[in-house]
Amino acid sequence: MKRIRFTPILAFVVSLVVLLTVSTYCSSATFSGKVVDEDGKPVPDVTVTIDSYKGKFIPNRDQFNMNEPVFPPPQPTDTDAAGTFSIDNIVSPSVNRLKLFSDFQSDYEVRLIEMRGISFYMPQFQYSWHEGFSFGVEEENDINDVKITVRLRMKISGQVLDADGAPLSNATVNLMVSHRSIDGRGRGSGGGTKQLDAEDKFTSYENSPGYYTVTVTYEGQTVKTKEILLEEGQRLEGLTIKLKEKSEKPKIPEEVRQQVQGQPNFKRRQAAFERRRQGVWAINPANRHAYKKIECETPEEAIEKAKEQGAHLVSINDAAEQEWLLHVFGDANYWIGYTDDLKKSDKHWDNGDPLTFTNWDTENLLAESDKDTEKEQKEQRKYTVLIGVTGKWQRIRNNSPVMNLTEKAILEKADMVIGMPTPEKSTE
């Protein structure tokens, strides 16, 4: 069998063939426009990508004739602060696929594309994340003033902790998400092996409203959450899944363990986890108040723990105090000390402080509260949660899905000075 040697002459011939092939598609076009949300506001930092293929649209067959991909491909671009983008040097004529991401984890979904006076609506389930939106570009024919309307995708996100409350950072777990439709006509599930990120977080994007259940399996243990109602367009963050038992590991004799260099002190680690569960007081230098983060199952339990320690659920009196709390204790969900009291018309914190600062989540207010009778309101007392991720406050009832996502509270004591003896009750 004869072998072809890659000589300089052969290299010249190959280069000439490539040059002639590319020259038939040397005309270039520009694709530009703007990405906005459903309220018409610009959306920055969205990656716009185009997969370009050599081919044309076939009118009589109502389909695209797609050949090999164009090389080099058009370069992706990010929208600026005004939501605008522009991709140049698109080969024409060509068939292209528009996407707003480079993988399957886009935080946005396309709702509407307006191109050359034509609106292309993207109903639910019709837009394929993998294939994108196909369109053709004629020779030297720019497509400008494209308007892409998007919205944030529905999702459930949270963290996974071990039995001691320590985060499973970068751990590999089996994550399954099951759902049933609100009308009960459809069911489904999906998931598989997933690696948690460095902050022990996971995210599962969903496509439709319904009742969702998250199941996590790690080292032989399986934990299943309660059903979570996810309404149209809703995004739930802060779900905490905690293993009930410690992972089984081989026991090492104490004398052997102490001889191993670099072996962690397990008693000290256990004590640290216990301190974390009980919480440690921290002093805010701005007001000299002491604050502590505690774990609790319900807001009632948080209130009882506060009473036992001579404290109260935190009252947040200004934006600076809230910023300090989130900086010190992290962006979890916390019960705070504002509850509805039907007997008093003035708004105040549980410890009696006046309500001088609020940060309500206006999109998730309890609009139905005005319709409840006084008896119903007494039976379903409303508590307040500080959503750490957004910094917004929400009023919560026992039937709210946020109730299951809130397992921490912040306690507060006024004028606490560490190390100062308690003054005598009677002094001269």
mmCIF file of N, CA, C and O in Angstrom, residues 133-194:
data_model
loop_
_atom_site.group_PDB
_atom_site.id
_atom_site.type_symbol
_atom_site.label_atom_id
_atom_site.label_comp_id
_atom_site.label_asym_id
_atom_site.label_seq_id
_atom_site.Cartn_x
_atom_site.Cartn_y
_atom_site.Cartn_z
ATOM 1 N N PHE A 133 -32.750 28.250 19.061
ATOM 2 C CA PHE A 133 -33.697 28.849 18.124
ATOM 3 C C PHE A 133 -32.993 29.021 16.779
ATOM 4 O O PHE A 133 -31.980 29.722 16.666
ATOM 5 N N SER A 134 -33.515 28.373 15.735
ATOM 6 C CA SER A 134 -32.866 28.370 14.419
ATOM 7 C C SER A 134 -33.348 29.541 13.563
ATOM 8 O O SER A 134 -34.533 29.882 13.556
ATOM 9 N N PHE A 135 -32.417 30.152 12.818
ATOM 10 C CA PHE A 135 -32.764 31.212 11.883
ATOM 11 C C PHE A 135 -31.692 31.244 10.787
ATOM 12 O O PHE A 135 -30.564 30.773 10.968
ATOM 13 N N GLY A 136 -32.065 31.798 9.649
ATOM 14 C CA GLY A 136 -31.147 31.861 8.526
ATOM 15 C C GLY A 136 -30.625 33.273 8.298
ATOM 16 O O GLY A 136 -31.283 34.258 8.644
ATOM 17 N N VAL A 137 -29.428 33.372 7.731
ATOM 18 C CA VAL A 137 -28.826 34.656 7.376
ATOM 19 C C VAL A 137 -28.490 34.618 5.893
ATOM 20 O O VAL A 137 -27.731 33.762 5.444
ATOM 21 N N GLU A 138 -29.104 35.534 5.128
ATOM 22 C CA GLU A 138 -28.799 35.630 3.714
ATOM 23 C C GLU A 138 -27.451 36.328 3.517
ATOM 24 O O GLU A 138 -26.894 36.900 4.444
ATOM 25 N N GLU A 139 -26.961 36.297 2.291
ATOM 26 C CA GLU A 139 -25.636 36.828 2.008
ATOM 27 C C GLU A 139 -25.567 38.324 2.303
ATOM 28 O O GLU A 139 -26.388 39.105 1.832
ATOM 29 N N GLU A 140 -24.569 38.700 3.122
ATOM 30 C CA GLU A 140 -24.312 40.089 3.502
ATOM 31 C C GLU A 140 -25.579 40.777 3.994
ATOM 32 O O GLU A 140 -25.863 41.925 3.654
ATOM 33 N N ASN A 141 -26.350 40.100 4.800
ATOM 34 C CA ASN A 141 -27.613 40.645 5.284
ATOM 35 C C ASN A 141 -27.588 40.672 6.807
ATOM 36 O O ASN A 141 -27.797 39.660 7.464
ATOM 37 N N ASP A 142 -27.302 41.864 7.391
ATOM 38 C CA ASP A 142 -27.236 41.993 8.840
ATOM 39 C C ASP A 142 -28.616 41.842 9.468
ATOM 40 O O ASP A 142 -29.639 42.178 8.856
ATOM 41 N N ILE A 143 -28.634 41.341 10.714
ATOM 42 C CA ILE A 143 -29.866 41.257 11.488
ATOM 43 C C ILE A 143 -29.636 42.081 12.758
ATOM 44 O O ILE A 143 -28.915 41.655 13.663
ATOM 45 N N ASN A 144 -30.260 43.236 12.805
ATOM 46 C CA ASN A 144 -30.069 44.153 13.928
ATOM 47 C C ASN A 144 -31.379 44.358 14.682
ATOM 48 O O ASN A 144 -32.451 43.942 14.239
ATOM 49 N N ASP A 145 -31.274 45.022 15.831
ATOM 50 C CA ASP A 145 -32.438 45.383 16.654
ATOM 51 C C ASP A 145 -33.245 44.156 17.065
ATOM 52 O O ASP A 145 -34.478 44.211 17.170
ATOM 53 N N VAL A 146 -32.566 43.042 17.300
ATOM 54 C CA VAL A 146 -33.245 41.851 17.794
ATOM 55 C C VAL A 146 -33.575 42.064 19.277
ATOM 56 O O VAL A 146 -32.736 42.550 20.051
ATOM 57 N N LYS A 147 -34.771 41.711 19.671
ATOM 58 C CA LYS A 147 -35.179 41.841 21.068
ATOM 59 C C LYS A 147 -35.488 40.446 21.619
ATOM 60 O O LYS A 147 -36.378 39.757 21.116
ATOM 61 N N ILE A 148 -34.750 40.057 22.646
ATOM 62 C CA ILE A 148 -34.928 38.736 23.262
ATOM 63 C C ILE A 148 -35.464 38.945 24.676
ATOM 64 O O ILE A 148 -34.800 39.548 25.524
ATOM 65 N N THR A 149 -36.670 38.481 24.928
ATOM 66 C CA THR A 149 -37.291 38.599 26.250
ATOM 67 C C THR A 149 -37.077 37.305 27.022
ATOM 68 O O THR A 149 -37.390 36.221 26.522
ATOM 69 N N VAL A 150 -36.551 37.420 28.227
ATOM 70 C CA VAL A 150 -36.228 36.240 29.030
ATOM 71 C C VAL A 150 -36.839 36.378 30.419
ATOM 72 O O VAL A 150 -37.296 37.458 30.820
ATOM 73 N N ARG A 151 -36.816 35.292 31.142
ATOM 74 C CA ARG A 151 -37.148 35.320 32.562
ATOM 75 C C ARG A 151 -36.301 34.273 33.276
ATOM 76 O O ARG A 151 -35.802 33.336 32.647
ATOM 77 N N LEU A 152 -36.134 34.460 34.572
ATOM 78 C CA LEU A 152 -35.372 33.509 35.357
ATOM 79 C C LEU A 152 -36.080 32.166 35.376
ATOM 80 O O LEU A 152 -37.309 32.096 35.502
ATOM 81 N N ARG A 153 -35.324 31.095 35.257
ATOM 82 C CA ARG A 153 -35.906 29.757 35.261
ATOM 83 C C ARG A 153 -36.331 29.360 36.679
ATOM 84 O O ARG A 153 -35.742 29.782 37.671
ATOM 85 N N MET A 154 -37.364 28.556 36.762
ATOM 86 C CA MET A 154 -37.786 28.012 38.036
ATOM 87 C C MET A 154 -36.691 27.072 38.558
ATOM 88 O O MET A 154 -36.067 26.351 37.776
ATOM 89 N N LYS A 155 -36.482 27.088 39.871
ATOM 90 C CA LYS A 155 -35.432 26.221 40.393
ATOM 91 C C LYS A 155 -35.641 25.948 41.877
ATOM 92 O O LYS A 155 -36.371 26.662 42.575
ATOM 93 N N ILE A 156 -34.987 24.902 42.332
ATOM 94 C CA ILE A 156 -34.882 24.573 43.755
ATOM 95 C C ILE A 156 -33.395 24.446 44.047
ATOM 96 O O ILE A 156 -32.693 23.689 43.382
ATOM 97 N N SER A 157 -32.906 25.189 45.030
ATOM 98 C CA SER A 157 -31.493 25.113 45.376
ATOM 99 C C SER A 157 -31.346 25.058 46.887
ATOM 100 O O SER A 157 -32.224 25.508 47.630
ATOM 101 N N GLY A 158 -30.235 24.505 47.332
ATOM 102 C CA GLY A 158 -30.016 24.385 48.766
ATOM 103 C C GLY A 158 -28.669 23.785 49.059
ATOM 104 O O GLY A 158 -27.758 23.807 48.232
ATOM 105 N N GLN A 159 -28.525 23.223 50.263
ATOM 106 C CA GLN A 159 -27.264 22.665 50.698
ATOM 107 C C GLN A 159 -27.509 21.322 51.377
ATOM 108 O O GLN A 159 -28.616 21.027 51.829
ATOM 109 N N VAL A 160 -26.450 20.521 51.442
ATOM 110 C CA VAL A 160 -26.505 19.213 52.095
ATOM 111 C C VAL A 160 -25.499 19.218 53.229
ATOM 112 O O VAL A 160 -24.319 19.558 53.039
ATOM 113 N N LEU A 161 -25.945 18.835 54.442
ATOM 114 C CA LEU A 161 -25.104 18.798 55.630
ATOM 115 C C LEU A 161 -25.008 17.379 56.152
ATOM 116 O O LEU A 161 -25.923 16.566 55.962
ATOM 117 N N ASP A 162 -23.908 17.077 56.856
ATOM 118 C CA ASP A 162 -23.811 15.770 57.488
ATOM 119 C C ASP A 162 -24.566 15.789 58.813
ATOM 120 O O ASP A 162 -25.188 16.794 59.177
ATOM 121 N N ALA A 163 -24.521 14.689 59.566
ATOM 122 C CA ALA A 163 -25.317 14.578 60.785
ATOM 123 C C ALA A 163 -24.909 15.597 61.841
ATOM 124 O O ALA A 163 -25.719 15.970 62.702
ATOM 125 N N ASP A 164 -23.667 16.068 61.805
ATOM 126 C CA ASP A 164 -23.191 17.054 62.765
ATOM 127 C C ASP A 164 -23.450 18.484 62.311
ATOM 128 O O ASP A 164 -23.113 19.430 63.013
ATOM 129 N N GLY A 165 -23.995 18.646 61.124
ATOM 130 C CA GLY A 165 -24.253 19.985 60.604
ATOM 131 C C GLY A 165 -23.130 20.555 59.784
ATOM 132 O O GLY A 165 -23.185 21.724 59.390
ATOM 133 N N ALA A 166 -22.110 19.751 59.504
ATOM 134 C CA ALA A 166 -20.993 20.234 58.690
ATOM 135 C C ALA A 166 -21.346 20.118 57.217
ATOM 136 O O ALA A 166 -21.961 19.137 56.783
ATOM 137 N N PRO A 167 -20.967 21.105 56.407
ATOM 138 C CA PRO A 167 -21.287 21.056 54.969
ATOM 139 C C PRO A 167 -20.500 19.977 54.244
ATOM 140 O O PRO A 167 -19.341 19.725 54.545
ATOM 141 N N LEU A 168 -21.154 19.324 53.281
ATOM 142 C CA LEU A 168 -20.508 18.302 52.453
ATOM 143 C C LEU A 168 -19.928 18.967 51.207
ATOM 144 O O LEU A 168 -20.366 18.723 50.087
ATOM 145 N N SER A 169 -18.953 19.820 51.403
ATOM 146 C CA SER A 169 -18.376 20.582 50.296
ATOM 147 C C SER A 169 -17.728 19.654 49.282
ATOM 148 O O SER A 169 -16.968 18.746 49.650
ATOM 149 N N ASN A 170 -18.061 19.868 48.005
ATOM 150 C CA ASN A 170 -17.493 19.118 46.881
ATOM 151 C C ASN A 170 -17.790 17.621 46.943
ATOM 152 O O ASN A 170 -17.165 16.836 46.217
ATOM 153 N N ALA A 171 -18.727 17.207 47.780
ATOM 154 C CA ALA A 171 -19.066 15.786 47.873
ATOM 155 C C ALA A 171 -19.916 15.360 46.680
ATOM 156 O O ALA A 171 -20.653 16.160 46.091
ATOM 157 N N THR A 172 -19.821 14.092 46.320
ATOM 158 C CA THR A 172 -20.629 13.532 45.240
ATOM 159 C C THR A 172 -21.817 12.805 45.845
ATOM 160 O O THR A 172 -21.654 11.874 46.637
ATOM 161 N N VAL A 173 -23.013 13.222 45.506
ATOM 162 C CA VAL A 173 -24.237 12.643 46.042
ATOM 163 C C VAL A 173 -25.138 12.206 44.891
ATOM 164 O O VAL A 173 -24.913 12.563 43.738
ATOM 165 N N ASN A 174 -26.138 11.416 45.218
ATOM 166 C CA ASN A 174 -27.182 11.076 44.253
ATOM 167 C C ASN A 174 -28.383 11.953 44.564
ATOM 168 O O ASN A 174 -28.967 11.855 45.652
ATOM 169 N N LEU A 175 -28.728 12.823 43.634
ATOM 170 C CA LEU A 175 -29.798 13.795 43.839
ATOM 171 C C LEU A 175 -30.948 13.490 42.889
ATOM 172 O O LEU A 175 -30.770 13.500 41.670
ATOM 173 N N MET A 176 -32.101 13.195 43.440
ATOM 174 C CA MET A 176 -33.301 12.905 42.649
ATOM 175 C C MET A 176 -34.397 13.906 43.007
ATOM 176 O O MET A 176 -34.624 14.189 44.188
ATOM 177 N N VAL A 177 -35.069 14.445 41.990
ATOM 178 C CA VAL A 177 -36.167 15.380 42.195
ATOM 179 C C VAL A 177 -37.426 14.791 41.561
ATOM 180 O O VAL A 177 -37.459 14.547 40.350
ATOM 181 N N SER A 178 -38.428 14.538 42.392
ATOM 182 C CA SER A 178 -39.710 13.997 41.914
ATOM 183 C C SER A 178 -40.766 15.092 41.985
ATOM 184 O O SER A 178 -40.713 15.969 42.856
ATOM 185 N N HIS A 179 -41.727 15.035 41.068
ATOM 186 C CA HIS A 179 -42.773 16.047 41.101
ATOM 187 C C HIS A 179 -44.096 15.451 40.649
ATOM 188 O O HIS A 179 -44.142 14.447 39.936
ATOM 189 N N ARG A 180 -45.154 16.089 41.091
ATOM 190 C CA ARG A 180 -46.502 15.776 40.604
ATOM 191 C C ARG A 180 -47.190 17.098 40.313
ATOM 192 O O ARG A 180 -46.998 18.100 41.008
ATOM 193 N N SER A 181 -47.958 17.119 39.260
ATOM 194 C CA SER A 181 -48.616 18.359 38.844
ATOM 195 C C SER A 181 -49.671 18.766 39.864
ATOM 196 O O SER A 181 -50.169 17.953 40.642
ATOM 197 N N ILE A 182 -49.998 20.033 39.854
ATOM 198 C CA ILE A 182 -50.963 20.559 40.819
ATOM 199 C C ILE A 182 -52.331 19.923 40.636
ATOM 200 O O ILE A 182 -53.049 19.663 41.608
ATOM 201 N N ASP A 183 -52.713 19.627 39.382
ATOM 202 C CA ASP A 183 -54.016 19.013 39.150
ATOM 203 C C ASP A 183 -53.977 17.498 39.325
ATOM 204 O O ASP A 183 -55.007 16.829 39.169
ATOM 205 N N GLY A 184 -52.808 16.922 39.635
ATOM 206 C CA GLY A 184 -52.696 15.496 39.894
ATOM 207 C C GLY A 184 -52.657 14.619 38.659
ATOM 208 O O GLY A 184 -52.648 13.391 38.779
ATOM 209 N N ARG A 185 -52.580 15.200 37.467
ATOM 210 C CA ARG A 185 -52.633 14.400 36.236
ATOM 211 C C ARG A 185 -51.271 13.918 35.764
ATOM 212 O O ARG A 185 -51.191 13.024 34.936
ATOM 213 N N GLY A 186 -50.223 14.520 36.255
ATOM 214 C CA GLY A 186 -48.903 14.128 35.775
ATOM 215 C C GLY A 186 -47.903 13.959 36.895
ATOM 216 O O GLY A 186 -47.971 14.636 37.930
ATOM 217 N N ARG A 187 -46.993 13.030 36.692
ATOM 218 C CA ARG A 187 -45.918 12.784 37.644
ATOM 219 C C ARG A 187 -44.622 12.563 36.884
ATOM 220 O O ARG A 187 -44.642 12.221 35.697
ATOM 221 N N GLY A 188 -43.510 12.724 37.562
ATOM 222 C CA GLY A 188 -42.220 12.484 36.925
ATOM 223 C C GLY A 188 -41.094 12.628 37.920
ATOM 224 O O GLY A 188 -41.294 13.046 39.067
ATOM 225 N N SER A 189 -39.921 12.260 37.499
ATOM 226 C CA SER A 189 -38.744 12.389 38.345
ATOM 227 C C SER A 189 -37.511 12.434 37.458
ATOM 228 O O SER A 189 -37.540 12.022 36.294
ATOM 229 N N GLY A 190 -36.443 12.936 38.006
ATOM 230 C CA GLY A 190 -35.186 13.013 37.274
ATOM 231 C C GLY A 190 -34.052 13.341 38.212
ATOM 232 O O GLY A 190 -34.264 13.768 39.355
ATOM 233 N N GLY A 191 -32.853 13.127 37.723
ATOM 234 C CA GLY A 191 -31.686 13.415 38.548
ATOM 235 C C GLY A 191 -30.595 12.405 38.303
ATOM 236 O O GLY A 191 -30.549 11.740 37.260
ATOM 237 N N GLY A 192 -29.719 12.237 39.266
ATOM 238 C CA GLY A 192 -28.602 11.309 39.152
ATOM 239 C C GLY A 192 -27.442 11.775 40.000
ATOM 240 O O GLY A 192 -27.612 12.567 40.941
ATOM 241 N N THR A 193 -26.266 11.294 39.672
ATOM 242 C CA THR A 193 -25.072 11.657 40.423
ATOM 243 C C THR A 193 -24.737 13.127 40.207
ATOM 244 O O THR A 193 -24.731 13.614 39.083
ATOM 245 N N LYS A 194 -24.467 13.829 41.303
ATOM 246 C CA LYS A 194 -24.195 15.260 41.224
ATOM 247 C C LYS A 194 -23.127 15.619 42.248
ATOM 248 O O LYS A 194 -23.159 15.128 43.383
#
